[in-house]
C-alpha positions as a LaTeX table, in Angstrom:
\begin{tabular}{lrrr}
\hline
Residue & $x$ (\AA) & $y$ (\AA) & $z$ (\AA) \\
\hline
Unk1 & $-5.18$ & 0.53 & $-6.02$ \\
Unk2 & $-7.52$ & 0.69 & $-8.97$ \\
Unk3 & $-10.90$ & 1.90 & $-7.77$ \\
Unk4 & $-12.73$ & 1.61 & $-11.06$ \\
Unk5 & $-14.09$ & $-1.80$ & $-10.13$ \\
Unk6 & $-14.86$ & $-3.59$ & $-6.92$ \\
Unk7 & $-13.08$ & $-6.85$ & $-7.77$ \\
Unk8 & $-10.76$ & $-7.70$ & $-4.88$ \\
Unk9 & $-7.15$ & $-8.61$ & $-5.63$ \\
Unk10 & $-6.65$ & $-12.38$ & $-6.00$ \\
Unk11 & $-5.35$ & $-14.17$ & $-2.91$ \\
Unk12 & $-1.96$ & $-15.87$ & $-3.10$ \\
Unk13 & $-2.02$ & $-19.65$ & $-3.54$ \\
Unk14 & $-2.60$ & $-21.63$ & $-0.35$ \\
Unk15 & $-0.99$ & $-25.02$ & 0.17 \\
Unk16 & $-0.54$ & $-27.54$ & 2.92 \\
Unk17 & 2.76 & $-27.81$ & 4.73 \\
Unk18 & 2.89 & $-31.46$ & 3.67 \\
Unk19 & 3.39 & $-30.34$ & 0.06 \\
Unk20 & 6.77 & $-28.85$ & 0.96 \\
Unk21 & 10.11 & $-30.67$ & 1.19 \\
Unk22 & 11.73 & $-31.23$ & 4.57 \\
Unk23 & 14.51 & $-28.66$ & 4.59 \\
Unk24 & 16.15 & $-28.88$ & 7.99 \\
Unk25 & 18.45 & $-25.92$ & 7.45 \\
Unk26 & 15.59 & $-23.50$ & 6.88 \\
Unk27 & 12.88 & $-22.34$ & 9.25 \\
Unk28 & 9.59 & $-24.08$ & 8.45 \\
Unk29 & 7.49 & $-22.42$ & 5.79 \\
Unk30 & 4.11 & $-21.59$ & 7.25 \\
Unk31 & 0.70 & $-20.97$ & 5.86 \\
Unk32 & $-0.74$ & $-17.58$ & 6.76 \\
Unk33 & $-2.00$ & $-17.73$ & 10.32 \\
Unk34 & $-3.61$ & $-15.38$ & 12.75 \\
Unk35 & $-1.37$ & $-12.90$ & 14.51 \\
Unk36 & $-1.72$ & $-14.79$ & 17.77 \\
Unk37 & $-0.68$ & $-18.14$ & 16.31 \\
Unk38 & 2.17 & $-16.60$ & 14.38 \\
Unk39 & 3.63 & $-14.93$ & 17.43 \\
Unk40 & 3.26 & $-18.04$ & 19.58 \\
Unk41 & 5.21 & $-20.16$ & 17.07 \\
Unk42 & 8.15 & $-17.79$ & 16.76 \\
Unk43 & 10.49 & $-17.50$ & 19.76 \\
Unk44 & 11.81 & $-13.97$ & 20.03 \\
Unk45 & 8.91 & $-12.54$ & 18.03 \\
Unk46 & 6.05 & $-12.65$ & 20.52 \\
Unk47 & 4.45 & $-9.22$ & 20.52 \\
Unk48 & 1.49 & $-9.81$ & 22.80 \\
Unk49 & $-0.24$ & $-12.50$ & 24.82 \\
Unk50 & $-2.84$ & $-14.68$ & 23.18 \\
Unk51 & $-5.72$ & $-13.09$ & 25.06 \\
Unk52 & $-4.84$ & $-9.52$ & 24.04 \\
Unk53 & $-7.04$ & $-7.76$ & 21.52 \\
Unk54 & $-4.72$ & $-6.02$ & 19.07 \\
Unk55 & $-7.64$ & $-4.22$ & 17.48 \\
Unk56 & $-8.19$ & $-2.16$ & 20.61 \\
Unk57 & $-4.57$ & $-1.21$ & 21.35 \\
Unk58 & $-3.63$ & 2.46 & 20.93 \\
Unk59 & $-0.72$ & 3.31 & 18.59 \\
Unk60 & 1.58 & 4.05 & 21.54 \\
Unk61 & 1.14 & 0.55 & 22.95 \\
Unk62 & 1.61 & $-1.07$ & 19.55 \\
Unk63 & 4.82 & 0.94 & 19.25 \\
Unk64 & 6.02 & $-0.37$ & 22.62 \\
Unk65 & 5.22 & $-3.96$ & 21.64 \\
Unk66 & 7.03 & $-3.62$ & 18.32 \\
Unk67 & 10.03 & $-2.05$ & 20.02 \\
Unk68 & 10.17 & $-4.95$ & 22.46 \\
Unk69 & 10.06 & $-7.39$ & 19.55 \\
Unk70 & 12.92 & $-5.57$ & 17.83 \\
Unk71 & 14.98 & $-5.80$ & 21.01 \\
Unk72 & 14.16 & $-9.49$ & 21.43 \\
Unk73 & 15.03 & $-10.29$ & 17.80 \\
Unk74 & 18.73 & $-10.08$ & 18.59 \\
Unk75 & 18.24 & $-13.21$ & 20.72 \\
Unk76 & 16.61 & $-15.20$ & 17.89 \\
Unk77 & 18.14 & $-18.41$ & 16.51 \\
Unk78 & 21.24 & $-18.10$ & 14.37 \\
Unk79 & 19.38 & $-17.86$ & 11.06 \\
Unk80 & 20.27 & $-14.91$ & 8.80 \\
Unk81 & 17.56 & $-12.32$ & 8.43 \\
Unk82 & 18.69 & $-12.01$ & 4.81 \\
Unk83 & 20.95 & $-14.61$ & 3.22 \\
Unk84 & 23.72 & $-14.32$ & 0.67 \\
Unk85 & 22.79 & $-14.67$ & $-2.98$ \\
Unk86 & 22.78 & $-18.34$ & $-3.97$ \\
Unk87 & 21.92 & $-20.22$ & $-7.14$ \\
Unk88 & 18.26 & $-20.95$ & $-7.77$ \\
Unk89 & 19.53 & $-24.36$ & $-8.85$ \\
Unk90 & 20.27 & $-25.09$ & $-5.18$ \\
Unk91 & 16.58 & $-24.59$ & $-4.38$ \\
Unk92 & 15.73 & $-26.93$ & $-7.24$ \\
Unk93 & 17.88 & $-29.66$ & $-5.71$ \\
Unk94 & 15.93 & $-29.41$ & $-2.46$ \\
Unk95 & 12.72 & $-30.26$ & $-4.32$ \\
Unk96 & 14.17 & $-32.88$ & $-6.66$ \\
Unk97 & 12.88 & $-35.83$ & $-4.60$ \\
Unk98 & 9.55 & $-34.22$ & $-3.87$ \\
Unk99 & 6.88 & $-32.47$ & $-5.90$ \\
Unk100 & 8.17 & $-32.45$ & $-9.47$ \\
Unk101 & 5.96 & $-29.52$ & $-10.39$ \\
Unk102 & 8.07 & $-27.36$ & $-8.09$ \\
Unk103 & 11.14 & $-28.56$ & $-10.00$ \\
Unk104 & 9.56 & $-27.75$ & $-13.36$ \\
Unk105 & 8.47 & $-24.31$ & $-12.14$ \\
Unk106 & 12.03 & $-23.57$ & $-11.01$ \\
Unk107 & 13.24 & $-24.70$ & $-14.45$ \\
Unk108 & 10.85 & $-22.16$ & $-15.98$ \\
Unk109 & 12.20 & $-19.35$ & $-13.79$ \\
Unk110 & 15.74 & $-20.28$ & $-14.80$ \\
Unk111 & 14.75 & $-20.12$ & $-18.45$ \\
Unk112 & 13.51 & $-16.58$ & $-17.73$ \\
Unk113 & 17.03 & $-15.74$ & $-16.50$ \\
Unk114 & 16.18 & $-15.79$ & $-12.80$ \\
Unk115 & 19.23 & $-17.70$ & $-11.64$ \\
Unk116 & 19.66 & $-16.49$ & $-8.06$ \\
Unk117 & 17.69 & $-16.42$ & $-4.83$ \\
Unk118 & 18.28 & $-14.50$ & $-1.64$ \\
Unk119 & 16.53 & $-16.27$ & 1.21 \\
Unk120 & 14.80 & $-14.43$ & 4.03 \\
Unk121 & 14.14 & $-15.67$ & 7.55 \\
Unk122 & 10.63 & $-17.11$ & 7.82 \\
Unk123 & 9.52 & $-15.03$ & 10.78 \\
Unk124 & 6.30 & $-13.46$ & 9.52 \\
Unk125 & 8.19 & $-10.37$ & 8.35 \\
Unk126 & 9.63 & $-12.03$ & 5.24 \\
Unk127 & 7.62 & $-9.95$ & 2.75 \\
Unk128 & 8.49 & $-6.59$ & 4.29 \\
Unk129 & 12.15 & $-7.56$ & 4.76 \\
Unk130 & 12.55 & $-9.05$ & 1.28 \\
Unk131 & 10.82 & $-6.06$ & $-0.29$ \\
Unk132 & 12.91 & $-3.55$ & 1.68 \\
Unk133 & 16.20 & $-5.22$ & 0.81 \\
Unk134 & 15.33 & $-5.51$ & $-2.88$ \\
Unk135 & 14.00 & $-1.91$ & $-2.89$ \\
Unk136 & 17.39 & $-0.59$ & $-1.76$ \\
Unk137 & 19.47 & $-3.10$ & $-3.71$ \\
Unk138 & 17.99 & $-2.17$ & $-7.07$ \\
Unk139 & 18.94 & 1.47 & $-6.41$ \\
Unk140 & 22.43 & 0.46 & $-5.32$ \\
Unk141 & 22.93 & $-1.65$ & $-8.46$ \\
Unk142 & 21.36 & 0.83 & $-10.87$ \\
Unk143 & 23.36 & 2.29 & $-13.73$ \\
Unk144 & 25.68 & 5.10 & $-12.55$ \\
Unk145 & 24.27 & 7.52 & $-15.11$ \\
Unk146 & 20.78 & 7.35 & $-13.56$ \\
Unk147 & 21.57 & 6.35 & $-9.98$ \\
Unk148 & 21.63 & 9.88 & $-8.57$ \\
Unk149 & 18.21 & 10.70 & $-10.01$ \\
Unk150 & 16.68 & 7.41 & $-8.87$ \\
Unk151 & 17.97 & 7.65 & $-5.32$ \\
Unk152 & 16.99 & 11.31 & $-4.94$ \\
Unk153 & 13.53 & 10.43 & $-6.24$ \\
Unk154 & 13.29 & 7.56 & $-3.75$ \\
Unk155 & 14.42 & 9.85 & $-0.92$ \\
Unk156 & 11.75 & 12.41 & $-1.86$ \\
Unk157 & 9.02 & 9.76 & $-1.91$ \\
Unk158 & 10.25 & 8.33 & 1.37 \\
Unk159 & 10.22 & 11.78 & 2.95 \\
Unk160 & 6.63 & 12.20 & 1.78 \\
Unk161 & 5.61 & 9.13 & 3.74 \\
Unk162 & 6.18 & 11.03 & 6.99 \\
Unk163 & 3.25 & 13.32 & 6.27 \\
Unk164 & 1.23 & 10.26 & 5.24 \\
Unk165 & 1.90 & 8.68 & 8.63 \\
Unk166 & 0.95 & 11.88 & 10.45 \\
Unk167 & $-2.36$ & 12.04 & 8.55 \\
Unk168 & $-3.00$ & 8.48 & 9.66 \\
Unk169 & $-2.53$ & 9.44 & 13.29 \\
Unk170 & 1.06 & 8.33 & 13.92 \\
Unk171 & 3.16 & 10.66 & 16.03 \\
Unk172 & 6.57 & 11.57 & 14.62 \\
Unk173 & 8.22 & 10.52 & 17.87 \\
Unk174 & 6.91 & 7.00 & 17.24 \\
Unk175 & 8.32 & 6.54 & 13.75 \\
Unk176 & 11.24 & 8.95 & 13.36 \\
Unk177 & 13.97 & 6.54 & 14.48 \\
Unk178 & 12.64 & 3.83 & 12.17 \\
Unk179 & 12.49 & 6.27 & 9.27 \\
Unk180 & 16.07 & 7.41 & 9.81 \\
Unk181 & 17.45 & 3.88 & 9.41 \\
Unk182 & 16.18 & 3.47 & 5.86 \\
Unk183 & 16.92 & 7.09 & 4.97 \\
Unk184 & 20.54 & 6.59 & 6.05 \\
Unk185 & 20.99 & 3.57 & 3.77 \\
Unk186 & 19.61 & 5.48 & 0.79 \\
Unk187 & 21.87 & 8.46 & 1.51 \\
Unk188 & 24.86 & 6.14 & 1.76 \\
Unk189 & 24.29 & 5.04 & $-1.84$ \\
Unk190 & 25.15 & 8.62 & $-2.87$ \\
Unk191 & 27.82 & 9.02 & $-0.17$ \\
Unk192 & 25.68 & 11.72 & 1.47 \\
Unk193 & 25.79 & 10.30 & 4.99 \\
Unk194 & 28.34 & 12.14 & 7.12 \\
Unk195 & 28.22 & 9.47 & 9.84 \\
Unk196 & 28.64 & 6.36 & 7.67 \\
Unk197 & 30.70 & 5.19 & 4.66 \\
Unk198 & 29.30 & 4.78 & 1.13 \\
Unk199 & 26.96 & 1.82 & 0.84 \\
Unk200 & 28.31 & $-1.36$ & $-0.75$ \\
Unk201 & 26.62 & $-4.69$ & $-1.45$ \\
Unk202 & 28.39 & $-6.14$ & 1.57 \\
Unk203 & 27.34 & $-3.18$ & 3.70 \\
Unk204 & 23.71 & $-3.56$ & 2.65 \\
Unk205 & 23.71 & $-7.24$ & 3.58 \\
Unk206 & 25.35 & $-6.47$ & 6.92 \\
Unk207 & 22.77 & $-3.78$ & 7.68 \\
Unk208 & 19.87 & $-6.14$ & 7.01 \\
Unk209 & 21.40 & $-8.77$ & 9.27 \\
Unk210 & 21.82 & $-6.27$ & 12.09 \\
Unk211 & 18.54 & $-7.00$ & 13.92 \\
Unk212 & 17.86 & $-3.50$ & 15.31 \\
Unk213 & 18.49 & $-1.88$ & 11.90 \\
Unk214 & 16.71 & $-4.54$ & 9.85 \\
Unk215 & 13.65 & $-4.67$ & 12.08 \\
Unk216 & 13.43 & $-0.89$ & 12.31 \\
Unk217 & 13.20 & $-0.74$ & 8.52 \\
Unk218 & 10.63 & $-3.53$ & 8.55 \\
Unk219 & 8.52 & $-1.66$ & 11.10 \\
Unk220 & 8.63 & 1.54 & 9.07 \\
Unk221 & 7.48 & $-0.34$ & 5.97 \\
Unk222 & 4.59 & $-1.69$ & 8.02 \\
Unk223 & 3.69 & 1.82 & 9.16 \\
Unk224 & 3.71 & 3.09 & 5.56 \\
Unk225 & 1.41 & 0.21 & 4.61 \\
Unk226 & $-0.98$ & 0.88 & 7.47 \\
Unk227 & $-1.03$ & 4.63 & 6.84 \\
Unk228 & $-1.89$ & 4.08 & 3.18 \\
Unk229 & $-4.76$ & 1.78 & 4.13 \\
Unk230 & $-6.07$ & 4.11 & 6.84 \\
Unk231 & $-6.02$ & 7.27 & 4.73 \\
Unk232 & $-7.47$ & 5.88 & 1.50 \\
Unk233 & $-11.09$ & 4.70 & 1.34 \\
Unk234 & $-10.21$ & 2.62 & $-1.71$ \\
Unk235 & $-9.09$ & $-0.30$ & 0.45 \\
Unk236 & $-12.26$ & $-0.52$ & 2.54 \\
Unk237 & $-14.04$ & $-3.10$ & 0.31 \\
Unk238 & $-11.10$ & $-5.49$ & 0.69 \\
Unk239 & $-10.52$ & $-5.42$ & 4.46 \\
Unk240 & $-11.50$ & $-8.79$ & 5.88 \\
Unk241 & $-10.24$ & $-10.96$ & 8.70 \\
Unk242 & $-8.21$ & $-13.60$ & 6.82 \\
Unk243 & $-9.17$ & $-16.30$ & 9.31 \\
Unk244 & $-12.90$ & $-15.70$ & 9.75 \\
Unk245 & $-13.88$ & $-13.63$ & 6.70 \\
Unk246 & $-15.68$ & $-10.88$ & 8.61 \\
Unk247 & $-15.38$ & $-7.29$ & 7.45 \\
Unk248 & $-13.06$ & $-4.99$ & 9.41 \\
Unk249 & $-12.57$ & $-1.25$ & 9.49 \\
Unk250 & $-9.18$ & 0.16 & 8.55 \\
Unk251 & $-7.95$ & 0.85 & 12.08 \\
Unk252 & $-8.94$ & $-2.59$ & 13.34 \\
Unk253 & $-7.43$ & $-4.30$ & 10.28 \\
Unk254 & $-4.13$ & $-2.45$ & 10.58 \\
Unk255 & $-3.88$ & $-2.97$ & 14.34 \\
Unk256 & $-4.29$ & $-6.72$ & 13.82 \\
Unk257 & $-2.70$ & $-7.48$ & 10.45 \\
Unk258 & $-0.29$ & $-4.68$ & 9.51 \\
Unk259 & 1.34 & $-2.88$ & 12.42 \\
Unk260 & 2.49 & $-5.81$ & 14.58 \\
Unk261 & 5.81 & $-7.48$ & 13.88 \\
Unk262 & 5.54 & $-11.14$ & 12.86 \\
Unk263 & 2.19 & $-10.87$ & 11.05 \\
Unk264 & 2.37 & $-11.88$ & 7.41 \\
Unk265 & 1.40 & $-9.70$ & 4.46 \\
Unk266 & $-1.30$ & $-10.49$ & 1.93 \\
Unk267 & $-2.49$ & $-8.82$ & $-1.27$ \\
Unk268 & $-4.02$ & $-5.74$ & 0.37 \\
Unk269 & $-0.85$ & $-4.95$ & 2.31 \\
Unk270 & 1.36 & $-5.49$ & $-0.73$ \\
Unk271 & $-0.84$ & $-3.24$ & $-2.86$ \\
Unk272 & $-0.82$ & $-0.52$ & $-0.21$ \\
Unk273 & 2.97 & $-0.49$ & 0.26 \\
Unk274 & 3.83 & $-0.49$ & $-3.42$ \\
Unk275 & 1.23 & 2.22 & $-4.04$ \\
Unk276 & 2.54 & 4.46 & $-1.26$ \\
Unk277 & 6.15 & 4.16 & $-2.46$ \\
Unk278 & 5.18 & 4.16 & $-6.17$ \\
Unk279 & 7.20 & 1.03 & $-6.82$ \\
Unk280 & 6.58 & $-1.71$ & $-9.37$ \\
Unk281 & 6.69 & $-5.23$ & $-7.95$ \\
Unk282 & 6.43 & $-8.67$ & $-9.55$ \\
Unk283 & 5.66 & $-11.68$ & $-7.36$ \\
Unk284 & 6.36 & $-15.09$ & $-8.91$ \\
Unk285 & 4.15 & $-17.76$ & $-7.34$ \\
Unk286 & 6.00 & $-21.05$ & $-6.90$ \\
Unk287 & 2.92 & $-22.99$ & $-5.83$ \\
Unk288 & 3.59 & $-26.56$ & $-6.97$ \\
Unk289 & 0.55 & $-26.66$ & $-9.27$ \\
Unk290 & 0.46 & $-27.13$ & $-13.03$ \\
Unk291 & $-0.74$ & $-24.05$ & $-14.90$ \\
Unk292 & $-1.49$ & $-23.83$ & $-18.64$ \\
Unk293 & 0.99 & $-21.85$ & $-20.68$ \\
Unk294 & $-0.53$ & $-18.64$ & $-22.06$ \\
Unk295 & $-1.15$ & $-18.30$ & $-25.75$ \\
Unk296 & 2.08 & $-17.52$ & $-27.57$ \\
Unk297 & 4.37 & $-19.23$ & $-25.05$ \\
Unk298 & 5.53 & $-22.66$ & $-26.14$ \\
Unk299 & 5.19 & $-25.33$ & $-23.48$ \\
Unk300 & 8.27 & $-27.34$ & $-22.57$ \\
Unk301 & 8.07 & $-30.87$ & $-21.12$ \\
Unk302 & 10.52 & $-30.11$ & $-18.31$ \\
Unk303 & 8.89 & $-26.81$ & $-17.35$ \\
Unk304 & 5.72 & $-25.66$ & $-15.64$ \\
Unk305 & 4.37 & $-22.15$ & $-16.07$ \\
Unk306 & 4.78 & $-19.75$ & $-13.14$ \\
Unk307 & 2.08 & $-17.15$ & $-12.53$ \\
Unk308 & 3.49 & $-13.69$ & $-11.87$ \\
Unk309 & 1.32 & $-11.10$ & $-10.14$ \\
Unk310 & 2.31 & $-7.59$ & $-11.19$ \\
Unk311 & 1.80 & $-4.64$ & $-8.87$ \\
Unk312 & 2.21 & $-1.75$ & $-11.29$ \\
Unk313 & 2.55 & 1.73 & $-9.85$ \\
Unk314 & 4.38 & 3.47 & $-12.67$ \\
Unk315 & 7.75 & 4.43 & $-11.19$ \\
Unk316 & 9.38 & 3.81 & $-14.57$ \\
Unk317 & 12.09 & 1.60 & $-13.10$ \\
Unk318 & 12.50 & $-2.15$ & $-13.46$ \\
Unk319 & 10.31 & $-3.96$ & $-10.94$ \\
Unk320 & 11.39 & $-5.58$ & $-7.73$ \\
Unk321 & 10.93 & $-9.35$ & $-8.09$ \\
Unk322 & 10.04 & $-11.60$ & $-5.17$ \\
Unk323 & 9.48 & $-15.35$ & $-5.08$ \\
Unk324 & 6.43 & $-16.58$ & $-3.19$ \\
Unk325 & 6.41 & $-20.09$ & $-1.82$ \\
Unk326 & 3.50 & $-21.14$ & 0.39 \\
Unk327 & 3.55 & $-18.74$ & 3.35 \\
Unk328 & 6.96 & $-17.26$ & 2.54 \\
Unk329 & 8.73 & $-14.64$ & 0.40 \\
Unk330 & 12.33 & $-14.53$ & $-0.86$ \\
Unk331 & 14.16 & $-12.24$ & $-3.28$ \\
Unk332 & 14.58 & $-13.41$ & $-6.88$ \\
Unk333 & 17.62 & $-12.22$ & $-8.78$ \\
Unk334 & 18.93 & $-12.26$ & $-12.31$ \\
Unk335 & 22.21 & $-13.52$ & $-10.88$ \\
Unk336 & 25.23 & $-13.08$ & $-13.11$ \\
Unk337 & 27.58 & $-15.89$ & $-14.05$ \\
Unk338 & 30.25 & $-14.31$ & $-11.84$ \\
Unk339 & 30.66 & $-16.62$ & $-8.80$ \\
Unk340 & 31.89 & $-13.67$ & $-6.72$ \\
Unk341 & 28.43 & $-12.11$ & $-6.83$ \\
Unk342 & 27.16 & $-14.95$ & $-4.68$ \\
Unk343 & 29.35 & $-13.78$ & $-1.80$ \\
Unk344 & 26.85 & $-11.03$ & $-1.05$ \\
\hline
\end{tabular}
């Protein structure tokens, strides 16, 4: 995070649920809620009772609650944690009878060569899961002549997060199993895992739809995020309760809004995770509002400009790209014209 000024990162757009189309095949898209409300609305993802105070729980108890949520996730409704790659045009059709600005914004993304979308279950973990999948996928699909270097670099940075977690007060026994799940997938890209075959696109999708594996990776990403916030004073000016606006210290903020499964991510969490992993991320905001086209970009009558928030951390690799709809994140893809790519 840039500490040269005290301007907080801009919040993502907020909209009412009534602005969204009725899509019966998807879980409802939710505005950001408190951790208690989020857990109460999601069967299989309840991490604590409504009268518990997450801010006062020790790390060991948070670990136990998260582990219970991971175990319970296997009993969740039959909705993929990560979906197959589908055409962005299909999303457009779902909005065609609703807010036409959504349609025009999707047209704009298509003109920018974003033709595919990979949908993520709307369970409060959608940012961390979408980010994690796209983080590994871009390494898997990287050019063979640079893949080895990129994966080894990612493995080194990932290994460095263990010391970050220890500095933040996490015990290795708490996070080691979670760490090993993501490390194994990265090693499989280079065929360096003696206990598993080389990673394929199909294998990556299967791993992220295996609830214990997928949620373990999600939890580790949350721990990285929390450790970055706890160990860097740079985030302190931006730590507020999103519901009431009161200031919070780092431990209280992370206990309530980072560590627990099912609690959505906002700008501070996204900044912390991308900073810790040194990853560039673009988030395209599909918010259903008309935005003026910047100078130098010609407006089109059937298009509406899409704001893209760039989290730049200088890893020198093409950024991960996520699509933000109100209360939800999915993976955006420059899908090829090959229909077989959509199988995975």
